[in-house]
Structures are given as structure tokens and as C-alpha cells.
Amino acid sequence: MTDNHRTTYIPANLLPVVVPPDSYDDFRSKSTPLIIDNGSTNIRFGFSTASSPHSNLNVVAKYKERKYNKPLLLFGDAIDAESGAKGQARTPWEGDVLLNFDALENALDYVFIRLGIDTSSVEHPILMTERLSSSLHSRALTSELMFEQYSVPSVTYCVDSLMSFYQNNKPGSSERFTSDGLVVSFNTASTSVVPVVEGRGIMSHAKRIPWGTQQSTDYLLKLIQLKYPSFPTRVTSTQTNWMLRNLCEFATDYPALLRSMKNPLHLRESEYIVQFPFAIPIVEEKTEEELTRIAEKRKEQGKKLQEIAAKNRMEKLVQKENDLQYLNNLKEGRSDNKREWINTLQSEGFEDEGALDDIIKKLELDLKRARKKEADGDDSVEEPSFSLIEVPDVELDEEGLKEKKKQKLMKAGFEARARARREKEKEREEKEADEKRDEEERERDIGKWSGKLRQEQEAIMNRIKDRNRRKAALSDRKSAAAQARMKSIATLAADDRVPKKKRKTGAEDMFGADDEDWAIYRKINTAAASSDEEDDINQLQTIELKLLAHDPTFTTEHTHASIASQRSALISAFRPRYEEGDIEGNTRIHLNTERWRVCEAYFSPGMAGVDSAGVGEVIQNVLARFSNSDKARLVKNVFVTGSPSKLPGLIPKLHATLRPILPPEMPLEIIRAVDPEIDAWKGMAAFANTEEFERVGVTKAEYEEWGGETIRRWWGGNWNSSM
Amino acid sequence: MAPKGGSKKKPSLADDTAHSPTLPEQLSYLHTPRPFKNPAYTKNLNRRTKNLKTVLAQERDRERLERDRRRHQRHHLPMDVDAETTKIDPDHDIPTYSSIEAPPSLLPQRHYCDITGLEAPYTDPATALRFHDKSVYELIKALSSSAAKDYLSARGVNPIVK
């Protein structure tokens, strides 16, 4: 916990290096045992005389390269070299069961090639690991591979956790292994608890919890995805695994820790920030000159358009003038013969002389208006003549009547427009007067003025809140507001709307006579966005602007907008928000509670949806099957192994979990393997060099007689029905 | 006139001999000799990768048969017990892959907030999410229904939508 607030970066992938195979000369024609620790994550292998094993990821990928169309077979971390191969990666394990034997065969090929074996068969006895109570199917096929394909002289299977235990509790050089202890092994896809009494693993009392690194990584990834649903880059499992290994830890007292994290400050302090790689978008900043150039171009374009429009207008005018000329000529050149005149008119498309006159008049008006516009550009209001309105109807003829009607309408329209203009002016004046009054008040006594405005603001905010609450209440079916609404709908729709008493006196349904009755429809209709809301919001905004401008104590924090969008301190500590444009900030992951939450799932997998007992409870169950004296021997030597046991805080937490369930006088000691990852292999190597090793293997002859499932029962191996 | 397909392949063939092996090619061990392999070995068809579920079911069935057989045997054998039998009852303690699985938890489960991970005394009736305090509740109200379901599935509760 010394690196608080430190931002850590996701490490970049290192390219793998080509390693030449080992030289086989040391081991040729010697039957040194070959030790293979076949783990779900890593495979560790080597000869038993080596001090440490070769180790590689236990994945195989068969991939056809796109560029040169060559098939490739890659193993372990070499898969990183070829990006397309990652999709084809296969591992022989599925959790704790060996299923994919093609992959296993390729893996073993790699092992043997790497060790430089070049004889026609593998001439070394093999010591290999398998999982606790692994299935017979897995073992049968592995044996088959070993004996038939590689012609191995003998094969021995062991349980890796027990070998690690052996390594750390090795007896003297010629004594038998007689230690006692409780082995807690943390593996990739499971966690197992195995009691060891008198140097023999009691397999029947062992237990396995289906929660391991794989499930923890998935859980952490899920939590991150839930917390950051719109994260710009994809977070891969490998990165999550790295985060798990480096940033997560066990909490000795999880509930107490949570209680302390209720405080947002504490939450912030305990977080780790992981910065993911991000790309800064290149913003092309146009220089000053470019900006002016663009503005000029736009202006020119505008001008050009204007010119084109003017030209069009000119053309139309000219066209109209021509038409007018033509029609006038027509009119003048009419012959006295009426019939001919009507014929010519009709050929031009006019019905009679009246129509011709109308069109001529219209054209003249248009021309006049257009010319005036061009001349002074202002549409002056002209009062058209209303001469005929005064004249009584009797004196006019049909045409005159028509004219009179037309004039009446025009007059009415003209007057209405004038009235509207006057009203607008009046409103403007009133508003100005208001503002002036407001300013005077403010200058006179700013305290009172701001107080008044603030009250108004609060009133409006309350109204908005009430409206929201009413809306929320209406959506809930059982609330009083919703039920009242249903009642009013029912009464409106009822066939008999008149109350009984009134009906006796013969009254009818008088809904609608009163204007207020229609207001009920507003209440029923929940979907309509009320215009009141918009008015309120607008008013609120103007008030706030005024206050902001003139009142120094009113800041942006008091505005309605900021109060509404206020996020609690806890949420902002839990998941800090960054601005939209802050690319770097937006590719950050803040881990605070997740760091302990993920590891806590080992002790209660129910948190993550796995219906199983946790480590503490399982240990309790296992111990319960032993007598008290045996129990004492077991808990004096609780042994923790497996790479996940390197997570900090495990031993104190185990201690805190186990201490309460044991009698107080029983000594409880928890030890971790010296090297949790490799100790299993080292234990195997050490064991292989003892003479006991030769007695517990299955030789080729025995394999051919009994088949692949039978193995010898010994202290370090599994025990099942085929013996 | 070379056929159409051939003309495409030609440049790559020419390059093949010319280009130095790339890193993945160097790492690939597809073509390294494996003298230790027995060429006479034919792959067992049984070896095709089986589903985990089928393997476990198979194991279970075999165990059951085996256990029945042993029980049957013991009933019909004379009652004198061998000196070799251990004090542990042979019938129950042969561990199989499924038998050593840990039992479900008997301890009462603590409620943790689905959003923040802190303690959660409250549960939202609409979405069944557990939450820590009212500010978290505001957040929950603003979640979409698919996001709420995601949170639930992290806890292992998978609501089936009708």
C-alpha cells in the first residue's frame, strides 16, 4: 500500500525470443527421469537433475500465416509473435480436466524438442502431474499417448500440490516422508484442500472449490466492464490478469474494510489508477490567414448569389414589361368588331375583356412594386383607398358591390395589422419600463433585490420538483395520484354523468358549459409535455442570469442546472468523471473496491454467483472429519501453494478465518511455499531422485496388461477405483 | 499462357526462397524432426476432444457402476475382513472428480452493493439490485434495463425474461 495514487500503465507485450533447443548430450543413454509439471496455465519441464525447469505457457496454436501462406505451429508465448494465431490458441486443459489431446500431443512434442531429444523413443521415465482426482478418461488417454506414441519406459502420476508440500517439508536423505499438514493449493481454475497425515495424502477427504485465477480474472473483467460501459478500448483477459496479479489483494477483515470505505475520501485514497494507451486525435488548427481566406471566400460566394438573384429579377421584370406591352397593344389594336375581338381574346387564353383588364392591372402593380423596391428598398405602407365603403349599398351596382366588399375586407385587414403593430410596441415599452424599474431597485438596495429574485428562483425550482414528483407518482400504478386519475377517467367515460338527485329534477349533463371543466383533460393526459414546464424553465434561466450577473454571492453552483446534475461525493469518488475531450482521462480505469472484492470471492464465491463454499468453510469441513488429535497435527502445518497464493494478504486472512473455528489452545501455523510456482516441479525432481520413485510408476508392460487407467496407489498420487 | 490461378501464386513462390524467416516462422516447430515419435502409432479415434459435460457424465456413470459392483461383491463375500482394509469405509471414500467438489455454502450470505461493492442494506424492488445508499439508488434509477441485467448476472442472478 505504499503506492497510493500511483498511476500504473498496462505493460506492452514483449516479443518472444527464439530459443535453441537444449543439448541432449548430458542425458543420452542415461535414464534420468523427465519431470513434467503439466499445469493449466504454465507447463514446466526439465530433467530431474536440473535445478530449475523450463517454463512456458501451456497453449498451442496451429495457424496458417496470411502473408506467405505457411502453416505454423506455435507454442506458449511464441503465440504473441503472430497476432492472428491468438484466435487459434488451444490449451489441453479445460479448467481441471485434460480434454484436448491434440493440443497435449503438440505440447509434449515441444517439450521433447526443446530438451533436444533425438532418439527414436523417449527413453526416460516420466513423472507427470495431474489434477486432484482427475478423470479416468484424461488419464487413460495421457497414458496412451505416453506409451504408444513416445514409447516411454514408465510413467508416474502425482498431484502437484503434494509435491510442493514435499519440497518444503523434505525429510532427510534416507528417511521416509512422514510430515503432516493441510495443503491448500491455489490453481488456475480451482482451489483445493488436501489433508496429509503421516506423509500420505488422504485423497478421500480432499475438497476442490471451483474458483481459481481464471474465474477471478473473469469476475474482475466483468466488474470493470460494468463500471466503464463506454470505455474506448477493449480490455483483454491478459491485461485483466496482469491487473489481478499486481493490484489486487486480500482484505483481512472485509466488512470492516467496507465500512471504512464508505467515506469518499478514503475511497479515493485507496484507489489505483490504470492508464491505458490512448491516441490523441490530430486537430488541424487553421491559422489566422486561412481563417480569413475562408471567410472571404464565403462572402464572395454570397455576393455572387445575390448578383444572380438580381439578374433573375431583372429578367423577370423585363419579361413582365414585354407582356404588358403586348397586352396593351392587343387591347388598343382591337377591332370594333366585337366577335373578332372575343375570338382574339380567347385565342390568347382570356375569357373576356374583364379578365384581360385584370391581368393588365396586376402586371402594372407588380412592375410598380418591383421598381419601387429597387429604388428605395423600403416597403412603405400605403393606405389603399376605401372610397366605396361610405357609399350605401343602394347606390351601387353589382360591380360596385363587389368592389365594396373587397374594400371592406382590405380595410379590416389593414386595421388589424395596424393594431397588432401598436400592441407590440406597447409590450416593448412595458418590458423596458420593467427592466428599468428592476435596475433602479437593484441599485437602490441590492440585498433586497437579490433576496426577492432568489425567492422567485426557489419557488420555480420547487414547482419543477413537484411536477417531477407528480409525474413519477403517476407512473407508479398503485400511487394515490394514479388511482385518482383512473377515477376521473372512469367518471368521464361513464354513461350516466348526472348525479342521482339532479336527475330527479330532470337536469342534463352540463359538462362543458363551464370552461373550467375542460381542465380535467389536462390532468388525465400524462404524456403531454406541459408547456408550463418550458415557461418555468425559461423564467428560471432569466432570473439566474440576472443573479449571476449582479449578485456576487450567487454562483453557478446555486443554479438549478448544477443542483439537478449534482452527483454525490461517493459516486464521484467511486468513478471519477472526466470531460468529454479529455482523452487521457477517459482511458483510465480507477480500481478501488474491486481490488479487494475480487479476492474476497475466494472466501465466499457466492458473491460472484458461484454456489460453493469458500476456502474458510471448506477447510472447516475437511478438518471436521478428523479427530481432534489429527486436527492438531494438521493445523500446525498449514501449507499454501500455487501462484495465486502470491497475492498479498492471504496468510493473515487465512489466519483470521481459521483461528476462530479452532480451539484456542491449538497452535495454528500457516506457511507459504518458498517459490509457489516452481516448488511443485522441484519437489517432483527431488522425489524422482529417490529410490521410491522406481517403485510407484507404471511400466510399459503393466500398461499393456492393465490399460491406461490403472495406476499404483501411493502417497503422492490420486486414488480411484482403478488400482 | 499460364492459368489464372498460377499467375497469382508465382510471386509468392519466388519470394519463398528469398525472404528470411520471420519471427513466427522461426518460433514454429511444425517442421522440426520428431524422431522420438512412433510412426506406427495410429491416433485413437476416441481421442477426439470431448465436451467437458460428456466426460464428467461418463465418469459419474462409471463410478456408479463400480460402486454397485463393489457393494454387491461385499455383500456376497464372507464377513472376515482383510488386514489390509483401512479404518475408513471403502465404499464412501473413493474420490472421483465430482465427489471432491466443495459443497454449497452454509454460511449466511452477506449483501454487497452491486454497483460499488460496499455493504448493501437495501434492495431496489424494480430491478432487484442491491445498493449502498440513496445516491447509488439515483444511479440505479437511471440505468437501462439491459445494464441492470448485466449487474445481476455478475452476481450470478440470471433473470429469465418471458
PDB file of C-alpha atoms in Angstrom, chain B residues 26-114:
ATOM      1  CA  GLN B  26      11.412 -19.197 -36.511  1.00  0.00           C
ATOM      2  CA  LEU B  27       9.346 -19.978 -33.478  1.00  0.00           C
ATOM      3  CA  SER B  28       7.192 -22.509 -35.232  1.00  0.00           C
ATOM      4  CA  TYR B  29       8.174 -26.072 -34.650  1.00  0.00           C
ATOM      5  CA  LEU B  30       5.900 -27.634 -37.164  1.00  0.00           C
ATOM      6  CA  HIS B  31       8.713 -28.861 -39.298  1.00  0.00           C
ATOM      7  CA  THR B  32      11.294 -29.825 -36.716  1.00  0.00           C
ATOM      8  CA  PRO B  33      12.004 -33.513 -36.756  1.00  0.00           C
ATOM      9  CA  ARG B  34      10.493 -35.634 -34.082  1.00  0.00           C
ATOM     10  CA  PRO B  35      12.419 -38.816 -34.050  1.00  0.00           C
ATOM     11  CA  PHE B  36      11.022 -39.873 -30.733  1.00  0.00           C
ATOM     12  CA  LYS B  37       7.588 -40.299 -32.100  1.00  0.00           C
ATOM     13  CA  ASN B  38       6.422 -43.702 -33.008  1.00  0.00           C
ATOM     14  CA  PRO B  39       5.352 -43.565 -36.632  1.00  0.00           C
ATOM     15  CA  ALA B  40       3.392 -46.746 -36.313  1.00  0.00           C
ATOM     16  CA  TYR B  41       1.003 -45.264 -33.813  1.00  0.00           C
ATOM     17  CA  THR B  42      -2.402 -44.571 -35.201  1.00  0.00           C
ATOM     18  CA  LYS B  43      -4.457 -41.992 -33.484  1.00  0.00           C
ATOM     19  CA  ASN B  44      -7.128 -43.369 -31.355  1.00  0.00           C
ATOM     20  CA  LEU B  45     -10.432 -42.108 -32.609  1.00  0.00           C
ATOM     21  CA  ASN B  46     -11.583 -41.972 -29.048  1.00  0.00           C
ATOM     22  CA  ARG B  47      -9.231 -39.133 -28.580  1.00  0.00           C
ATOM     23  CA  ARG B  48     -11.264 -36.504 -30.278  1.00  0.00           C
ATOM     24  CA  THR B  49     -11.853 -33.661 -27.918  1.00  0.00           C
ATOM     25  CA  LYS B  50     -14.950 -34.415 -25.977  1.00  0.00           C
ATOM     26  CA  ASN B  51     -17.132 -31.970 -24.272  1.00  0.00           C
ATOM     27  CA  LEU B  52     -16.435 -31.483 -20.591  1.00  0.00           C
ATOM     28  CA  LYS B  53     -20.006 -32.289 -19.748  1.00  0.00           C
ATOM     29  CA  THR B  54     -19.985 -35.613 -21.540  1.00  0.00           C
ATOM     30  CA  VAL B  55     -16.701 -36.599 -19.920  1.00  0.00           C
ATOM     31  CA  LEU B  56     -17.996 -35.838 -16.453  1.00  0.00           C
ATOM     32  CA  ALA B  57     -21.248 -37.652 -17.112  1.00  0.00           C
ATOM     33  CA  GLN B  58     -19.315 -40.647 -18.324  1.00  0.00           C
ATOM     34  CA  GLU B  59     -17.192 -40.630 -15.186  1.00  0.00           C
ATOM     35  CA  ARG B  60     -20.231 -40.425 -12.999  1.00  0.00           C
ATOM     36  CA  ASP B  61     -21.854 -43.382 -14.660  1.00  0.00           C
ATOM     37  CA  ARG B  62     -18.751 -45.475 -14.394  1.00  0.00           C
ATOM     38  CA  GLU B  63     -18.348 -44.634 -10.753  1.00  0.00           C
ATOM     39  CA  ARG B  64     -21.892 -45.634 -10.065  1.00  0.00           C
ATOM     40  CA  LEU B  65     -21.430 -48.959 -11.774  1.00  0.00           C
ATOM     41  CA  GLU B  66     -18.205 -49.547  -9.937  1.00  0.00           C
ATOM     42  CA  ARG B  67     -19.724 -48.738  -6.601  1.00  0.00           C
ATOM     43  CA  ASP B  68     -22.669 -51.006  -7.222  1.00  0.00           C
ATOM     44  CA  ARG B  69     -20.324 -53.756  -8.197  1.00  0.00           C
ATOM     45  CA  ARG B  70     -18.294 -53.411  -5.047  1.00  0.00           C
ATOM     46  CA  ARG B  71     -21.288 -53.262  -2.816  1.00  0.00           C
ATOM     47  CA  HIS B  72     -22.625 -56.339  -4.482  1.00  0.00           C
ATOM     48  CA  GLN B  73     -19.284 -58.032  -4.001  1.00  0.00           C
ATOM     49  CA  ARG B  74     -19.057 -57.167  -0.355  1.00  0.00           C
ATOM     50  CA  HIS B  75     -22.476 -58.465   0.413  1.00  0.00           C
ATOM     51  CA  HIS B  76     -21.663 -61.804  -1.030  1.00  0.00           C
ATOM     52  CA  LEU B  77     -18.182 -62.260   0.358  1.00  0.00           C
ATOM     53  CA  PRO B  78     -17.558 -63.889   3.750  1.00  0.00           C
ATOM     54  CA  MET B  79     -17.566 -61.484   6.602  1.00  0.00           C
ATOM     55  CA  ASP B  80     -13.946 -61.761   7.673  1.00  0.00           C
ATOM     56  CA  VAL B  81     -12.251 -58.571   6.809  1.00  0.00           C
ATOM     57  CA  ASP B  82      -8.778 -58.440   5.366  1.00  0.00           C
ATOM     58  CA  ALA B  83      -5.999 -56.947   7.339  1.00  0.00           C
ATOM     59  CA  GLU B  84      -5.341 -54.528   4.582  1.00  0.00           C
ATOM     60  CA  THR B  85      -8.561 -52.616   4.765  1.00  0.00           C
ATOM     61  CA  THR B  86      -8.082 -49.315   6.392  1.00  0.00           C
ATOM     62  CA  LYS B  87     -10.287 -47.980   9.068  1.00  0.00           C
ATOM     63  CA  ILE B  88     -12.036 -45.747   6.559  1.00  0.00           C
ATOM     64  CA  ASP B  89     -15.088 -47.304   4.991  1.00  0.00           C
ATOM     65  CA  PRO B  90     -14.033 -48.331   1.469  1.00  0.00           C
ATOM     66  CA  ASP B  91     -17.357 -47.654  -0.062  1.00  0.00           C
ATOM     67  CA  HIS B  92     -17.615 -43.957   0.547  1.00  0.00           C
ATOM     68  CA  ASP B  93     -14.165 -42.728   0.217  1.00  0.00           C
ATOM     69  CA  ILE B  94     -13.075 -43.461  -3.302  1.00  0.00           C
ATOM     70  CA  PRO B  95     -12.726 -39.947  -4.540  1.00  0.00           C
ATOM     71  CA  THR B  96     -13.845 -39.092  -8.020  1.00  0.00           C
ATOM     72  CA  TYR B  97     -13.655 -35.841  -9.853  1.00  0.00           C
ATOM     73  CA  SER B  98     -17.186 -34.957  -8.911  1.00  0.00           C
ATOM     74  CA  SER B  99     -17.143 -36.273  -5.376  1.00  0.00           C
ATOM     75  CA  ILE B 100     -14.459 -33.963  -4.129  1.00  0.00           C
ATOM     76  CA  GLU B 101     -16.319 -30.923  -5.290  1.00  0.00           C
ATOM     77  CA  ALA B 102     -16.931 -28.492  -2.461  1.00  0.00           C
ATOM     78  CA  PRO B 103     -20.486 -28.361  -1.128  1.00  0.00           C
ATOM     79  CA  PRO B 104     -22.625 -25.235  -1.342  1.00  0.00           C
ATOM     80  CA  SER B 105     -22.054 -22.691   1.332  1.00  0.00           C
ATOM     81  CA  LEU B 106     -23.984 -22.969   4.572  1.00  0.00           C
ATOM     82  CA  LEU B 107     -22.985 -19.617   5.974  1.00  0.00           C
ATOM     83  CA  PRO B 108     -25.453 -16.752   5.619  1.00  0.00           C
ATOM     84  CA  GLN B 109     -24.553 -14.623   2.642  1.00  0.00           C
ATOM     85  CA  ARG B 110     -23.686 -11.012   3.150  1.00  0.00           C
ATOM     86  CA  HIS B 111     -25.312  -8.467   0.894  1.00  0.00           C
ATOM     87  CA  TYR B 112     -22.896  -6.348  -1.080  1.00  0.00           C
ATOM     88  CA  CYS B 113     -23.792  -3.411  -3.291  1.00  0.00           C
ATOM     89  CA  ASP B 114     -23.894  -4.432  -6.912  1.00  0.00           C
TER      90      ASP B 114
END
